[in-house]
């Protein structure tokens, strides 16, 4: 488990408490819409991972796709794909502002990714290889209390090298799968990430 994916005890407790509030009523409204990242993202869900662009190349900022707009369960499922593309943008550029703009201010997992990418990212050489998260599927999106929804997503990363600080020795990470447990909350007329935890 890498630093960027390691949950804190407080995060785990918050996420568990939030998910316990979720009602166990699946909705046919969510179905299985396309969970691929938006066209501006560098990868497509379900395809073999590829190497990220070189740091000298401009990186396109993902934009919220139309199907991730609104407060339906289908929009929640599509939002998760968009959010993963924002994580990848932050991992590549070291700029977490767009990820945080789509996150609740109290989201500990979101802040953990933000803190990590400021120190270690593709642009500064702290991450190299196939470090991007590839969304495979979003599962069991359910409505909970206070208008929130919860669920999980399956992610896959390729083999990559991680250097947690400029003076640290790079560590090789094998390709693998992870589960992202998430809770979304409404903000205006759209979903934002309320809390998330990625476990390998």
XYZ file of C-alpha atoms in Angstrom:
200
model
C 0.000 0.000 0.000
C 1.525 3.333 -0.987
C 1.448 6.526 1.014
C -1.019 8.084 -1.394
C -3.389 5.161 -0.766
C -2.857 4.572 2.950
C -5.902 5.486 5.076
C -5.553 7.111 8.464
C -7.441 5.734 11.469
C -9.587 8.881 11.581
C -10.369 8.616 7.877
C -11.351 4.961 8.234
C -13.623 5.790 11.173
C -15.280 8.696 9.321
C -15.814 6.638 6.184
C -17.199 3.679 8.114
C -19.610 5.891 10.051
C -20.761 7.623 6.879
C -21.305 4.384 4.993
C -23.279 2.903 7.911
C -25.693 5.778 7.438
C -26.279 4.720 3.836
C -29.518 2.889 3.214
C -29.070 -0.455 1.514
C -31.472 0.273 -1.303
C -29.920 -0.018 -4.720
C -31.667 2.047 -7.318
C -32.276 1.006 -10.919
C -31.716 4.697 -11.678
C -27.955 4.153 -11.391
C -27.825 1.056 -13.568
C -24.446 0.714 -15.175
C -23.846 3.937 -17.096
C -20.547 4.534 -18.828
C -17.987 5.061 -16.056
C -15.099 5.819 -18.378
C -13.214 9.030 -17.651
C -14.272 11.998 -19.761
C -12.779 12.299 -23.256
C -10.192 14.817 -22.066
C -8.685 12.258 -19.672
C -5.562 10.388 -20.743
C -7.016 6.893 -20.343
C -10.241 4.962 -20.784
C -11.647 2.559 -18.194
C -11.072 -1.092 -18.956
C -8.184 -0.549 -21.372
C -4.643 -1.654 -20.623
C -2.750 1.049 -18.735
C -0.334 3.201 -20.705
C 2.517 5.427 -19.633
C 1.619 8.953 -18.566
C 2.655 11.841 -20.789
C 6.137 13.253 -20.333
C 6.319 16.177 -17.936
C 7.255 18.535 -20.793
C 3.950 17.881 -22.582
C 0.880 19.932 -21.685
C -1.708 17.947 -19.728
C -5.394 18.513 -20.425
C -7.453 19.440 -17.390
C -10.482 17.115 -17.175
C -13.889 18.778 -17.285
C -17.068 17.477 -15.685
C -18.968 15.470 -18.331
C -22.669 16.093 -18.857
C -23.671 12.714 -17.416
C -21.944 13.638 -14.103
C -24.162 16.724 -13.705
C -27.082 16.643 -11.289
C -27.913 14.702 -8.147
C -29.155 11.369 -9.518
C -27.481 8.058 -8.695
C -26.419 7.769 -12.333
C -24.758 11.192 -12.065
C -23.033 10.029 -8.856
C -21.627 7.009 -10.664
C -20.390 9.162 -13.559
C -18.925 11.694 -11.088
C -16.656 8.994 -9.664
C -15.095 8.535 -13.127
C -14.588 12.282 -13.393
C -13.066 12.401 -9.905
C -10.579 9.640 -10.747
C -9.492 11.673 -13.788
C -8.928 14.681 -11.480
C -6.803 12.463 -9.185
C -4.729 11.458 -12.189
C -4.329 15.104 -13.196
C -3.062 15.870 -9.682
C -0.695 12.851 -9.671
C 0.745 13.972 -13.009
C 0.995 17.735 -12.483
C 1.335 18.091 -8.711
C -1.605 20.538 -8.797
C -4.464 19.361 -6.530
C -6.591 22.551 -6.695
C -9.095 21.082 -9.178
C -9.419 17.867 -7.178
C -10.051 19.886 -4.025
C -12.591 22.083 -5.836
C -14.699 18.913 -6.354
C -14.212 17.781 -2.727
C -15.872 18.650 0.552
C -13.589 20.810 2.708
C -13.582 18.144 5.425
C -12.576 15.248 3.120
C -9.501 13.716 4.786
C -8.736 11.288 1.949
C -8.872 14.146 -0.569
C -6.515 16.228 1.572
C -4.177 13.242 1.868
C -3.878 13.013 -1.926
C -3.430 16.788 -2.115
C -0.602 16.750 0.416
C 1.081 13.812 -1.307
C 1.054 15.237 -4.851
C 2.538 18.527 -3.696
C 5.649 16.559 -2.684
C 5.673 13.710 -5.186
C 4.187 13.787 -8.692
C 4.946 12.978 -12.303
C 6.087 16.496 -13.136
C 8.821 16.584 -10.481
C 9.868 12.944 -11.022
C 8.438 11.710 -7.727
C 6.157 9.352 -9.676
C 7.239 7.583 -12.839
C 5.902 4.698 -14.900
C 2.219 3.754 -14.998
C 1.059 5.424 -11.764
C -2.343 6.586 -13.042
C -5.495 5.091 -11.524
C -7.598 3.304 -14.179
C -11.273 3.055 -13.276
C -12.561 -0.476 -13.906
C -16.059 -0.278 -12.396
C -18.288 1.544 -9.922
C -20.358 -0.738 -7.684
C -23.390 -0.504 -5.438
C -24.092 3.231 -5.407
C -26.740 3.673 -2.691
C -28.548 6.604 -1.089
C -27.904 7.324 2.563
C -28.942 9.961 5.042
C -28.632 13.726 4.681
C -28.777 13.392 0.904
C -25.436 11.567 0.666
C -24.654 8.524 -1.475
C -22.003 5.871 -0.959
C -20.411 3.054 -2.900
C -17.148 1.591 -4.087
C -15.073 1.601 -7.244
C -12.492 -0.834 -8.553
C -9.218 0.759 -9.695
C -6.124 -0.631 -11.369
C -2.617 0.809 -11.614
C 0.354 -0.391 -13.599
C 3.914 -0.792 -12.371
C 5.484 2.486 -11.280
C 8.167 4.028 -9.104
C 7.388 6.323 -6.197
C 9.699 8.719 -4.378
C 7.833 10.157 -1.363
C 10.258 13.080 -0.964
C 13.005 14.650 -3.120
C 15.751 13.052 -1.019
C 14.117 9.613 -0.721
C 15.237 6.598 -2.717
C 12.652 5.536 -5.351
C 10.513 2.504 -4.457
C 9.173 0.173 -7.153
C 5.455 -0.618 -6.993
C 3.963 -3.592 -8.817
C 0.852 -3.365 -10.951
C -2.235 -4.059 -8.891
C -5.873 -3.446 -8.118
C -7.426 -1.302 -5.408
C -10.870 -0.473 -4.066
C -11.966 3.098 -3.526
C -14.768 3.393 -0.967
C -16.476 6.743 -1.333
C -19.237 8.940 0.014
C -20.563 11.842 -2.069
C -22.568 14.801 -0.813
C -24.640 17.361 -2.674
C -23.119 20.803 -3.219
C -25.519 23.050 -5.060
C -26.881 20.984 -7.933
C -23.964 18.525 -8.252
C -22.105 15.866 -6.286
C -18.755 16.441 -4.577
C -16.478 13.930 -2.864
C -17.408 13.932 0.822
C -14.924 11.214 1.846
C -12.883 8.528 0.133
C -10.410 5.805 1.007
C -8.308 3.751 -1.405
C -7.243 0.283 -0.220
C -4.961 -2.001 -2.193
